[in-house]
Short mmCIF file of C-alpha atoms in Angstrom, two decimals:
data_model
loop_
_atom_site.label_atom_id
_atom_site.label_comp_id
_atom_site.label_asym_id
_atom_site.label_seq_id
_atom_site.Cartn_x
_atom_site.Cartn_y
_atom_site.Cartn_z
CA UNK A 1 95.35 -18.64 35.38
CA UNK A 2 97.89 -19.53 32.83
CA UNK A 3 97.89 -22.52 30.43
CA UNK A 4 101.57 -24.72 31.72
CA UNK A 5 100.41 -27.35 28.73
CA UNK A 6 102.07 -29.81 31.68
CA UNK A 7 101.75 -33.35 29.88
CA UNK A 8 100.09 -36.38 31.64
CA UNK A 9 101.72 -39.60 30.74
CA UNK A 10 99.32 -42.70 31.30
CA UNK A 11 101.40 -45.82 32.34
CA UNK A 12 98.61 -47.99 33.34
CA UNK A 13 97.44 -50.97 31.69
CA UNK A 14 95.55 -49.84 29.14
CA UNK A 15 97.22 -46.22 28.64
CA UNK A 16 98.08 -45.01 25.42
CA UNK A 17 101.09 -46.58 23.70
CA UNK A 18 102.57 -43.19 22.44
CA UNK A 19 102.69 -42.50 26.09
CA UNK A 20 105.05 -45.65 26.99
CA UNK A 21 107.45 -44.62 24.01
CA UNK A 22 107.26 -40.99 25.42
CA UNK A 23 108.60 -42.16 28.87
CA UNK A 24 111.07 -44.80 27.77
CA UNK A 25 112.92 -41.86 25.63
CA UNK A 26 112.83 -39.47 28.72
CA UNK A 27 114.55 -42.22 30.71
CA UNK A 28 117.01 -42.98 28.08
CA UNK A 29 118.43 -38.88 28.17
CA UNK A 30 121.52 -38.03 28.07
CA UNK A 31 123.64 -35.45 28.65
CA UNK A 32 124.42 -33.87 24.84
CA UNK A 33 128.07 -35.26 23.59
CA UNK A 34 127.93 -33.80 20.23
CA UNK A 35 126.71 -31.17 18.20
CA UNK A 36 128.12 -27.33 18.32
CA UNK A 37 129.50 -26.85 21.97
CA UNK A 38 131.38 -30.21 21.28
CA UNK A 39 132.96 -28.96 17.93
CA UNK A 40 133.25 -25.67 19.48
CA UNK A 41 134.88 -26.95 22.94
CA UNK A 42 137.35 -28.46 20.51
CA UNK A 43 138.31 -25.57 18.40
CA UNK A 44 138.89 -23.75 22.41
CA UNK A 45 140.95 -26.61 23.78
CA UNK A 46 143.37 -26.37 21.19
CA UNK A 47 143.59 -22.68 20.81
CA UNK A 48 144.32 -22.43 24.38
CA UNK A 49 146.91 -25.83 23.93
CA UNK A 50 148.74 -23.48 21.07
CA UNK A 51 148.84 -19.87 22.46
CA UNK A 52 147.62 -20.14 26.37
CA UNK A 53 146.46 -17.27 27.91
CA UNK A 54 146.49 -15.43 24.89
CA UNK A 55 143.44 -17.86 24.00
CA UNK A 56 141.83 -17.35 27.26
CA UNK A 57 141.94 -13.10 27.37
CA UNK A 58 140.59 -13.54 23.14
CA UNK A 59 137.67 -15.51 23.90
CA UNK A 60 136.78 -13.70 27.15
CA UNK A 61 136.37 -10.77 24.69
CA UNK A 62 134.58 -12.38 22.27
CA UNK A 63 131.99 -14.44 24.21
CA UNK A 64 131.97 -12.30 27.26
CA UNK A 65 132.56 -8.69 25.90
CA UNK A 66 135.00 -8.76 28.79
CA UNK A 67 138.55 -6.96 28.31
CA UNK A 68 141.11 -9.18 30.55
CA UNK A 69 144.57 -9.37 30.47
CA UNK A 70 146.82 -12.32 32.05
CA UNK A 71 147.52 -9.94 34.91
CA UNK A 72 143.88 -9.51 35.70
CA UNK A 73 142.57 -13.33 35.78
CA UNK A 74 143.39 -13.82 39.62
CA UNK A 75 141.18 -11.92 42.18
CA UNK A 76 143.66 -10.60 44.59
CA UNK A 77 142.96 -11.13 48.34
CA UNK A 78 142.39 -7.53 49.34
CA UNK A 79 139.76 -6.96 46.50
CA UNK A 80 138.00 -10.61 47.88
CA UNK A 81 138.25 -8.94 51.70
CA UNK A 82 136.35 -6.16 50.21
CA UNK A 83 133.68 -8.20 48.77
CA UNK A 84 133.21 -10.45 51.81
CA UNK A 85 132.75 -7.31 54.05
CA UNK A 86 130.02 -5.76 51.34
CA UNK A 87 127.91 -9.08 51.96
CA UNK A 88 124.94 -8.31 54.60
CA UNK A 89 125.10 -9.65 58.41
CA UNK A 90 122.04 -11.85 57.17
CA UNK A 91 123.29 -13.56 54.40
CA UNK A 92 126.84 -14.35 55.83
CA UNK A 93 124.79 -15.93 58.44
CA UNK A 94 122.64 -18.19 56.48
CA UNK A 95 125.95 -19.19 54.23
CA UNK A 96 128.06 -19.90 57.65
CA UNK A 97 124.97 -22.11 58.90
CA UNK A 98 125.10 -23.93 55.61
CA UNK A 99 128.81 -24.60 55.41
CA UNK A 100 128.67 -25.99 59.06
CA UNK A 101 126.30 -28.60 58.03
CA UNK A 102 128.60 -29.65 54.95
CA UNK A 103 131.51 -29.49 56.51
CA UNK A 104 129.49 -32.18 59.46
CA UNK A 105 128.89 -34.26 57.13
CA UNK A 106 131.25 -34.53 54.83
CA UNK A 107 133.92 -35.28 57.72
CA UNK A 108 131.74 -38.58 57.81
CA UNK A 109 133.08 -39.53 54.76
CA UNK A 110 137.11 -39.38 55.51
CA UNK A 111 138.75 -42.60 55.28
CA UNK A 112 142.54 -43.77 55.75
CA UNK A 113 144.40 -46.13 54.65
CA UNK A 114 143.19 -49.66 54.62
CA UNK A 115 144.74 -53.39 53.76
CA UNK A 116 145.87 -56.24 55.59
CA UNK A 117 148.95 -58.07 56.70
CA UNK A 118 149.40 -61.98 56.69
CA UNK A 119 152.88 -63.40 57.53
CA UNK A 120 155.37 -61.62 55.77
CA UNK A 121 152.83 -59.95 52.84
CA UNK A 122 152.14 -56.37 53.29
CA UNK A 123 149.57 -55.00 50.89
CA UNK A 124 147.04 -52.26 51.75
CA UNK A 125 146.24 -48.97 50.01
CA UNK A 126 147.14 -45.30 50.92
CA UNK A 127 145.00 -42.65 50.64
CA UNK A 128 145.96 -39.10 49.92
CA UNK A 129 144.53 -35.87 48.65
CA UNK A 130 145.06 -34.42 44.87
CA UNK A 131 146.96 -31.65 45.03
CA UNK A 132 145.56 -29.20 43.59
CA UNK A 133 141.63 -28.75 42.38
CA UNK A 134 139.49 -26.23 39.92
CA UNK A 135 135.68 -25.55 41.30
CA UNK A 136 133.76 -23.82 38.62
CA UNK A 137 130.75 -21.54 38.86
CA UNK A 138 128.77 -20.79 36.39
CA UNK A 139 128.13 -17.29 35.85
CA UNK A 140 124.76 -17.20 33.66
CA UNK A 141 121.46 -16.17 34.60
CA UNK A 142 122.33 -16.69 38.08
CA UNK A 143 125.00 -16.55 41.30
CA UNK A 144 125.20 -20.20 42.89
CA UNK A 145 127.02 -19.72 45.89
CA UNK A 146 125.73 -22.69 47.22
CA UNK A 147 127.92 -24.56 45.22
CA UNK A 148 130.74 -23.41 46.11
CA UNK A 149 130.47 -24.40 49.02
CA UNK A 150 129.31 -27.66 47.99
CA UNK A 151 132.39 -28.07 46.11
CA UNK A 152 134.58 -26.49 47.79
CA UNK A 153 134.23 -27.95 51.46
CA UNK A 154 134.90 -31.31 50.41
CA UNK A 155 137.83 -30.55 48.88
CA UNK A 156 139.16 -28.76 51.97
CA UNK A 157 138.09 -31.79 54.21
CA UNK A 158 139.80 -34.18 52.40
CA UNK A 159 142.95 -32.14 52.82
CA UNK A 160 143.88 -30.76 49.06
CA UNK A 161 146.40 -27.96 49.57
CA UNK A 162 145.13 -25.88 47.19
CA UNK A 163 141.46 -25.25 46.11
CA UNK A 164 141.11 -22.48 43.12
CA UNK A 165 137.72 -21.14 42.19
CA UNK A 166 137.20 -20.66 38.61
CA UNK A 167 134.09 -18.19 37.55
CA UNK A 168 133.22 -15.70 35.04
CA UNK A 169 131.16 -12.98 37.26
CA UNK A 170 131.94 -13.35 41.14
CA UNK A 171 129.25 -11.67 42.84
CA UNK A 172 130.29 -10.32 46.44
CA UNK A 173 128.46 -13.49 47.76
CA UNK A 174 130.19 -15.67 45.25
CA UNK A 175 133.42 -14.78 47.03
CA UNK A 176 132.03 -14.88 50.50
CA UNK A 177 131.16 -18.14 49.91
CA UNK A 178 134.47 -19.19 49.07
CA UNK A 179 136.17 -17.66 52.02
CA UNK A 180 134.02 -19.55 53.74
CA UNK A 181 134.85 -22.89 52.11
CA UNK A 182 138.09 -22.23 52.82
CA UNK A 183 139.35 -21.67 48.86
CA UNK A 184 142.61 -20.57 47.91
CA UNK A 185 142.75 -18.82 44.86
CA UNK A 186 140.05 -17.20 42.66
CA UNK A 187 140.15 -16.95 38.97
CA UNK A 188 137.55 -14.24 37.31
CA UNK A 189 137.96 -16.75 34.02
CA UNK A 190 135.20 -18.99 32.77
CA UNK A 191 133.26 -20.82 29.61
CA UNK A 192 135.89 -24.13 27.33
CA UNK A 193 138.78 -21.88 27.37
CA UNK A 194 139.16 -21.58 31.57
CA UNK A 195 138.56 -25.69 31.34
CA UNK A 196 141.17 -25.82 28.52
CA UNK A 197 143.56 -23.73 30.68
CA UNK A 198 143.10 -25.85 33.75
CA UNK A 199 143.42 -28.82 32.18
CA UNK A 200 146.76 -28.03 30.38
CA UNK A 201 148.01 -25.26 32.61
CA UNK A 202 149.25 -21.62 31.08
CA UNK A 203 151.80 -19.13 32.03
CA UNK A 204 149.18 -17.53 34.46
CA UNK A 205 146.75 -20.13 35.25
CA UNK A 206 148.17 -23.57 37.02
CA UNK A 207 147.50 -26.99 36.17
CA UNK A 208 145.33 -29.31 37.99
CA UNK A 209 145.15 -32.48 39.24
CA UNK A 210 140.89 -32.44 38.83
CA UNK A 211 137.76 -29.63 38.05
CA UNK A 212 134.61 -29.92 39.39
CA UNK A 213 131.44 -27.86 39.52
CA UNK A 214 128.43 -27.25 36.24
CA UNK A 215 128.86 -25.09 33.92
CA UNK A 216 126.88 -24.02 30.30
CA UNK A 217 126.91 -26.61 27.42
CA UNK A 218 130.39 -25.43 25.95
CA UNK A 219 131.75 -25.68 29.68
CA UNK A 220 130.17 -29.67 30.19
CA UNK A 221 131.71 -30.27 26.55
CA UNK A 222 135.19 -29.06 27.37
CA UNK A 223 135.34 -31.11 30.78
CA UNK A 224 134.59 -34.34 28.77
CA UNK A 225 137.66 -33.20 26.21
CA UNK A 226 140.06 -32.82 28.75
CA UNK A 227 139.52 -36.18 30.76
CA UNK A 228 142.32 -37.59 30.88
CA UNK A 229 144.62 -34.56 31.27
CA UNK A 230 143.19 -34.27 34.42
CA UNK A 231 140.21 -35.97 36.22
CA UNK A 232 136.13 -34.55 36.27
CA UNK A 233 133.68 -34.94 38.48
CA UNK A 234 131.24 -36.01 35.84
CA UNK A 235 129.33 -34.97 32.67
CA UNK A 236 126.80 -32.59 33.88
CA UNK A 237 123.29 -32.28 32.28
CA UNK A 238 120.02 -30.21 33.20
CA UNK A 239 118.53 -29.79 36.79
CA UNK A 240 116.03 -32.26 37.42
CA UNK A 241 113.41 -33.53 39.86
CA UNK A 242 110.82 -36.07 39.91
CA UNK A 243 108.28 -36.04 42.94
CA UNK A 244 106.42 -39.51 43.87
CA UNK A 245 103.78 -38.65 45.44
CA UNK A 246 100.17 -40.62 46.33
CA UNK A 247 96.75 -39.42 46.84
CA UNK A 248 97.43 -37.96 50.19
CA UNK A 249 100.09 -35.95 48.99
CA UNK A 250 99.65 -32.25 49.68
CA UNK A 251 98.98 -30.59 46.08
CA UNK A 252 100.61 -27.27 46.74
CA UNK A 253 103.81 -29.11 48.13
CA UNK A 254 104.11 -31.05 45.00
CA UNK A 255 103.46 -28.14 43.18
CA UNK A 256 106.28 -26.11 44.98
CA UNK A 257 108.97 -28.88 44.54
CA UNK A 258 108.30 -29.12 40.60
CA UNK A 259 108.96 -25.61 40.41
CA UNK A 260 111.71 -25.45 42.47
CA UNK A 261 113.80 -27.24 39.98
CA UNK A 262 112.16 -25.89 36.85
CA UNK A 263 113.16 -22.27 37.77
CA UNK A 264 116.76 -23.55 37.41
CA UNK A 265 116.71 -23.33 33.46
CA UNK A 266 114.82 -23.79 30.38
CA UNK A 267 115.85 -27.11 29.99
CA UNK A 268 115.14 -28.13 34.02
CA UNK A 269 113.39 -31.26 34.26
CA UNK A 270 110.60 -31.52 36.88
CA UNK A 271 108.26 -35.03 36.93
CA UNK A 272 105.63 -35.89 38.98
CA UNK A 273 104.71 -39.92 39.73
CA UNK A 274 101.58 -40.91 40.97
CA UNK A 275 99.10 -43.68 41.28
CA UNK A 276 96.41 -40.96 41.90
CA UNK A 277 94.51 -39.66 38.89
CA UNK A 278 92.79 -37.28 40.78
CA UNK A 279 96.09 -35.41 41.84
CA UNK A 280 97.16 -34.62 38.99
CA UNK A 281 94.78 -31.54 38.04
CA UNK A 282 95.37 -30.25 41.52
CA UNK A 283 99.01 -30.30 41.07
CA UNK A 284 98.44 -28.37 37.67
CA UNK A 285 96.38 -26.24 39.44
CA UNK A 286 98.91 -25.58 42.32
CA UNK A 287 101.28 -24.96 39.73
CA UNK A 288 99.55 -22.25 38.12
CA UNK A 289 98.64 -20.36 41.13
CA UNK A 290 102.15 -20.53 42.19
CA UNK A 291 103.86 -18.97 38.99
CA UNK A 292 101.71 -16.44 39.48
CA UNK A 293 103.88 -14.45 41.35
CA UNK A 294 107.32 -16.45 40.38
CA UNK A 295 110.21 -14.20 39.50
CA UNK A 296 111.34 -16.67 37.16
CA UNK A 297 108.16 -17.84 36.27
CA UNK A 298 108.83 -17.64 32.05
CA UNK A 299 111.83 -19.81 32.71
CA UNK A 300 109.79 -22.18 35.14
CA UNK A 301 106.83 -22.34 32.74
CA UNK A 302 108.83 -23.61 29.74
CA UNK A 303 110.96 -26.19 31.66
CA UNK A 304 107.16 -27.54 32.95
CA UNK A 305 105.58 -27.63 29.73
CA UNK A 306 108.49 -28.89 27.58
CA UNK A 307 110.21 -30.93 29.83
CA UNK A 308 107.88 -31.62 32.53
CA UNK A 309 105.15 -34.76 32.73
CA UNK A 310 102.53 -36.01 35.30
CA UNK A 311 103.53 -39.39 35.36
CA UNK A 312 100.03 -41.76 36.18
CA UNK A 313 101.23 -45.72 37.35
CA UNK A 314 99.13 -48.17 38.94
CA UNK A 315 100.53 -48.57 42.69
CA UNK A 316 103.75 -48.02 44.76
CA UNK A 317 105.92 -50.74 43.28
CA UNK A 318 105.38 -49.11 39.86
CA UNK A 319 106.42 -45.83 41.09
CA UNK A 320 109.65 -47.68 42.71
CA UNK A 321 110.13 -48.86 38.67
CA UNK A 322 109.32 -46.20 37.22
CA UNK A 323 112.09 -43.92 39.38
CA UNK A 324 114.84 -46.65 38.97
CA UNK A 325 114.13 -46.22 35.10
CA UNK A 326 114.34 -42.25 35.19
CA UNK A 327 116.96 -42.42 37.65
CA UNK A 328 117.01 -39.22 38.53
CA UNK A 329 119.29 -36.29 39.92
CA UNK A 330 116.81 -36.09 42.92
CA UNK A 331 113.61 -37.65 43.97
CA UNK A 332 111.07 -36.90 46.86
CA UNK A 333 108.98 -38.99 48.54
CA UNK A 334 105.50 -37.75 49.62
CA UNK A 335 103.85 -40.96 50.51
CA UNK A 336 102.29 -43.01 53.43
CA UNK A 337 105.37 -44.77 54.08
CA UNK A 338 108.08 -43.23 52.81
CA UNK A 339 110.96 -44.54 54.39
CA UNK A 340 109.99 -48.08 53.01
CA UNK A 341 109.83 -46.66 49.66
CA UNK A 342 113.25 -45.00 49.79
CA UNK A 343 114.84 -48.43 50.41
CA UNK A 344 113.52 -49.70 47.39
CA UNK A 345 115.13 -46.60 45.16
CA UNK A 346 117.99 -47.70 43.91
CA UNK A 347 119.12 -45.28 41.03
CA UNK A 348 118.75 -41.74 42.49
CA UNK A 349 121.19 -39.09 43.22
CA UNK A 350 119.57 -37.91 46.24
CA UNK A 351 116.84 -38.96 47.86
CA UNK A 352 114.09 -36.72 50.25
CA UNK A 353 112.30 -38.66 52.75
CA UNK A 354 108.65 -36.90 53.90
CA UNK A 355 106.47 -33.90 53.62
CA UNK A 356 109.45 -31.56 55.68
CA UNK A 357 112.37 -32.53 53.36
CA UNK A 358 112.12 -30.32 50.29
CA UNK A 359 114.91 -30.88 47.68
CA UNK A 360 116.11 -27.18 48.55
CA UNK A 361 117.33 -28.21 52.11
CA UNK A 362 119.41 -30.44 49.64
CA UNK A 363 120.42 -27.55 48.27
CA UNK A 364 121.53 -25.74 50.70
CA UNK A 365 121.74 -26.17 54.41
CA UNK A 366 121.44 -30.11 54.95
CA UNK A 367 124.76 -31.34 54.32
CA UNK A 368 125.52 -33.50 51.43
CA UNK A 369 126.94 -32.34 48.63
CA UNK A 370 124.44 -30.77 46.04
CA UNK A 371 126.68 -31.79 43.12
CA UNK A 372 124.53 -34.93 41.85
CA UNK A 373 125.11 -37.15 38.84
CA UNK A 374 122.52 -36.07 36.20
CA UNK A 375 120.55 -37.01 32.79
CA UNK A 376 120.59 -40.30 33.95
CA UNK A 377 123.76 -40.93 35.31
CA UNK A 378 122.56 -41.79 38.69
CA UNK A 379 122.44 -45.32 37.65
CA UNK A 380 126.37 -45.93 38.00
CA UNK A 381 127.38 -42.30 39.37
CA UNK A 382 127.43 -41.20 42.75
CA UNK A 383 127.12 -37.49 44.72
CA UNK A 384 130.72 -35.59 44.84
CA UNK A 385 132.07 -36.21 48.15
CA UNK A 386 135.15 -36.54 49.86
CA UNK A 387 136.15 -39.44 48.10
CA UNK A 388 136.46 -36.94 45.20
CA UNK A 389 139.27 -35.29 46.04
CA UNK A 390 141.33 -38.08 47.27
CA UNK A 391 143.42 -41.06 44.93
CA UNK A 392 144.37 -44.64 46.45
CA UNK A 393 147.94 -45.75 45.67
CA UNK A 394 148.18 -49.54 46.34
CA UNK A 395 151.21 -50.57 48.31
CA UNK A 396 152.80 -54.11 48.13
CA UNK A 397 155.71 -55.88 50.11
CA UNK A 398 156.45 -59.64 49.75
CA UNK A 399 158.96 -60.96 51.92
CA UNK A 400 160.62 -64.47 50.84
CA UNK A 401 158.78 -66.94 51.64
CA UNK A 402 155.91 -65.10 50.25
CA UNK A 403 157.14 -64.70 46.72
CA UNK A 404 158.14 -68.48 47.06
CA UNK A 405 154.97 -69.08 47.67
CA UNK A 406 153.27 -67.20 44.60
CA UNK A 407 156.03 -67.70 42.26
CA UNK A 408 155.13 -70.98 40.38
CA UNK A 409 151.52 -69.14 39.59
CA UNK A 410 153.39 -65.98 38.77
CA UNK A 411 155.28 -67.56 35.83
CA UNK A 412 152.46 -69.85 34.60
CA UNK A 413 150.42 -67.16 34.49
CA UNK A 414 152.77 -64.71 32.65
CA UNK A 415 153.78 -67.81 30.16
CA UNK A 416 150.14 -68.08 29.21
CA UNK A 417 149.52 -64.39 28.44
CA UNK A 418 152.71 -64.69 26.54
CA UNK A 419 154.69 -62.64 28.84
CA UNK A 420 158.05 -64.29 29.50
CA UNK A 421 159.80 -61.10 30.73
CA UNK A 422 157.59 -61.28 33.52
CA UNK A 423 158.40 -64.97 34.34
CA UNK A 424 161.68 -64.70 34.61
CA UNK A 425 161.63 -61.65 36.66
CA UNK A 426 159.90 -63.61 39.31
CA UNK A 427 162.07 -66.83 38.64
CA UNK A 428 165.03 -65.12 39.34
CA UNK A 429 164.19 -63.98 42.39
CA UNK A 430 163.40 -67.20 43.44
CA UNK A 431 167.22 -69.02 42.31
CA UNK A 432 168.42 -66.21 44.15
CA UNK A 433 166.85 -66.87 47.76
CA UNK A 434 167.31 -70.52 47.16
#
């Protein structure tokens, strides 16, 4: 049985105060900012800003070892009709009962236009879809085409005409997955210089309105340089997990969830929270027996032993604490009364009520989006949904007796910021309808 070196952290009164410092700098993570993929996400952008797809076919060679010219990015739609019809009976199956269930649910989450009208004042605001959005998928150490559809189905729900798929490596099932989702281009392009070339737009690749979808370090870095010439879903950071989980809690459960998000990557995060002393060496014990047989078990061992903790608190309500200070990307509840608890966690990107919810159902076949806010972000971020892929324009009609009405404040207020264009364009108004 191997040796996971999976930390306890003592919380209790009385615990050890290296502990407390140990927990309050896991809660205050980040996702990285700086450092080389920043400098080196900058050098891309503005390679690709100076010679365009020039950039993007130079750096595919050199990080890649992938020759590509401009001709080449785009995956045509015969070669994608072959690669659908390669997938097995079994697996289109299990992705077409998955996309149902997003697509369900994410049709919950469509909204029109909204406002009010009072005499003669007309304000409300319109909704409407972007126009055209990048989904990346990463194309590392493994195929995720889960999250394409993820991505992808929300996009087509809340009506953008255009959806382009933006990856590396498209396994067959990579591409099945976006037929599926209903995508409408697919560009075999990836890493800072595909996010440079979507954000600025090239002779070959088009310019969009937002990119979603994780990526590698240099990929999260890039997103955050571009802001601004388009919009990102957020700034993504390592999987993570953290289990609450009380004395009644089935070992080998907890055990399976922790390593269900530390096979992701290295740098996975996977935390356990209990009152229960006497869980904990189960759980380790669970664990072990488990990698055993893991295929990724080297990758799930190191994210357990450097980035994983047994977390030990005193009751419930310090469990409730302790996840609104992690706030993490998910959380599961194995506990007496669950549901109660889940009301009281505020700062989560996901949630998994009960013994029969495992955080892969998230991932998968439930229905909301698997695209969470991570390394901490779940404290002011939210899941990508619908809302996503639409923008609110705020529409405004005054009619006289309105403006008459608001005028005086208009140009009192102006005055006092030191505006006195603005007063008089509102003044004027007003000698003319008098």
């Amino acid at each position: 049985m191997r040796d996971l070196g999976f930390r306890t952290l003592d919380l209790r009164s009385g615990g050890r105060a290296e502990d407390q410092a140990t927990w309050r700098s896991l809660c205050s993570r980040a996702a990285g900012l700086e450092g080389e993929a920043d400098t080196a996400a900058r050098a891309i952008i503005a390679e690709v800003r100076a010679r365009g797809d020039a950039a993007v076919c130079e750096f595919t060679s050199r990080f890649e070892k992938r020759t590509l010219v401009p001709e080449q990015f785009e995956i045509s739609r015969e070669a994608r009709a072959e690669a659908c019809a390669r997938v097995s009976p079994d697996l289109r199956a299990a992705l077409t009962t998955a996309a149902h269930g997003i697509r369900v649910f994410h049709e919950t989450q469509v909204r029109g236009d909204s406002g009010l009208e009072i005499e003669d004042v007309s304000l409300y605001s319109r909704v409407a879809p972007l126009r055209r959005v990048a989904v990346y998928a990463p194309g590392g150490t493994a195929a995720y085409p889960s999250s394409v559809l993820m991505a992808g189905i929300p996009a087509k729900v809340a009506g953008v005409p255009e959806v382009i798929l933006v990856t590396p490596r498209a396994p067959d099932v990579v591409l099945l997955a976006a037929e599926i989702a209903g995508v409408d281009r697919v560009l075999q392009i990836g890493g800072a210089q595909a996010i440079a070339a979507l954000a600025l737009g090239t002779a070959t690749v088009p310019r969009v309105d937002k990119i979603v979808g994780p990526g590698n370090a240099y990929v999260t870095a890039a997103k955050r340089q571009v802001f601004g010439l388009c919009a990102i879903d957020g700034i993504a950071g390592p999987s993570e997990i953290v289990v609450v989980a009380d004395a009644a809690a089935d070992p080998e459960l907890v055990a399976a969830d922790l390593i269900a998000q530390a096979e992701h990557d290295v740098l996975a995060c996977a935390i356990l929270i209990t009152d229960s002393e006497a869980l904990v060496p189960l759980v380790s014990a669970a664990l072990a027996r488990q990698l055993g047989d893991l295929p990724r078990a080297e990758i799930a061992s190191q994210a357990l032993r450097e980035h994983g903790a047994a977390v030990l608190v005193e009751d419930v309500a310090a469990m409730v604490a302790a996840v609104n200070a992690y706030a993490p990307e998910h959380v599961e509840l194995l506990l007496a009364d669950a549901e109660a608890v889940a009301r009281e966690v505020t700062t989560a990107g996901a949630i998994f009520v009960g013994p029969f919810t495992p955080e892969a159902a998230g991932d998968y076949t439930a229905g909301p989006s698997h695209v969470l806010p991570t390394a901490g972000a779940a404290r002011f971020a939210s899941p990508l949904g619908v809302w996503d892929f639409v923008k609110h324009t705020s529409v405004l009609r005054l009619g006289r007796a309105a403006l008459t009405a608001q005028g005086p404040a208009i140009a009192r207020l102006a005055r006092a910021e030191g505006l006195e264009g603005h007063a008089r364009a509102a003044e004027l108004r007003l000698r003319e309808t008098t």
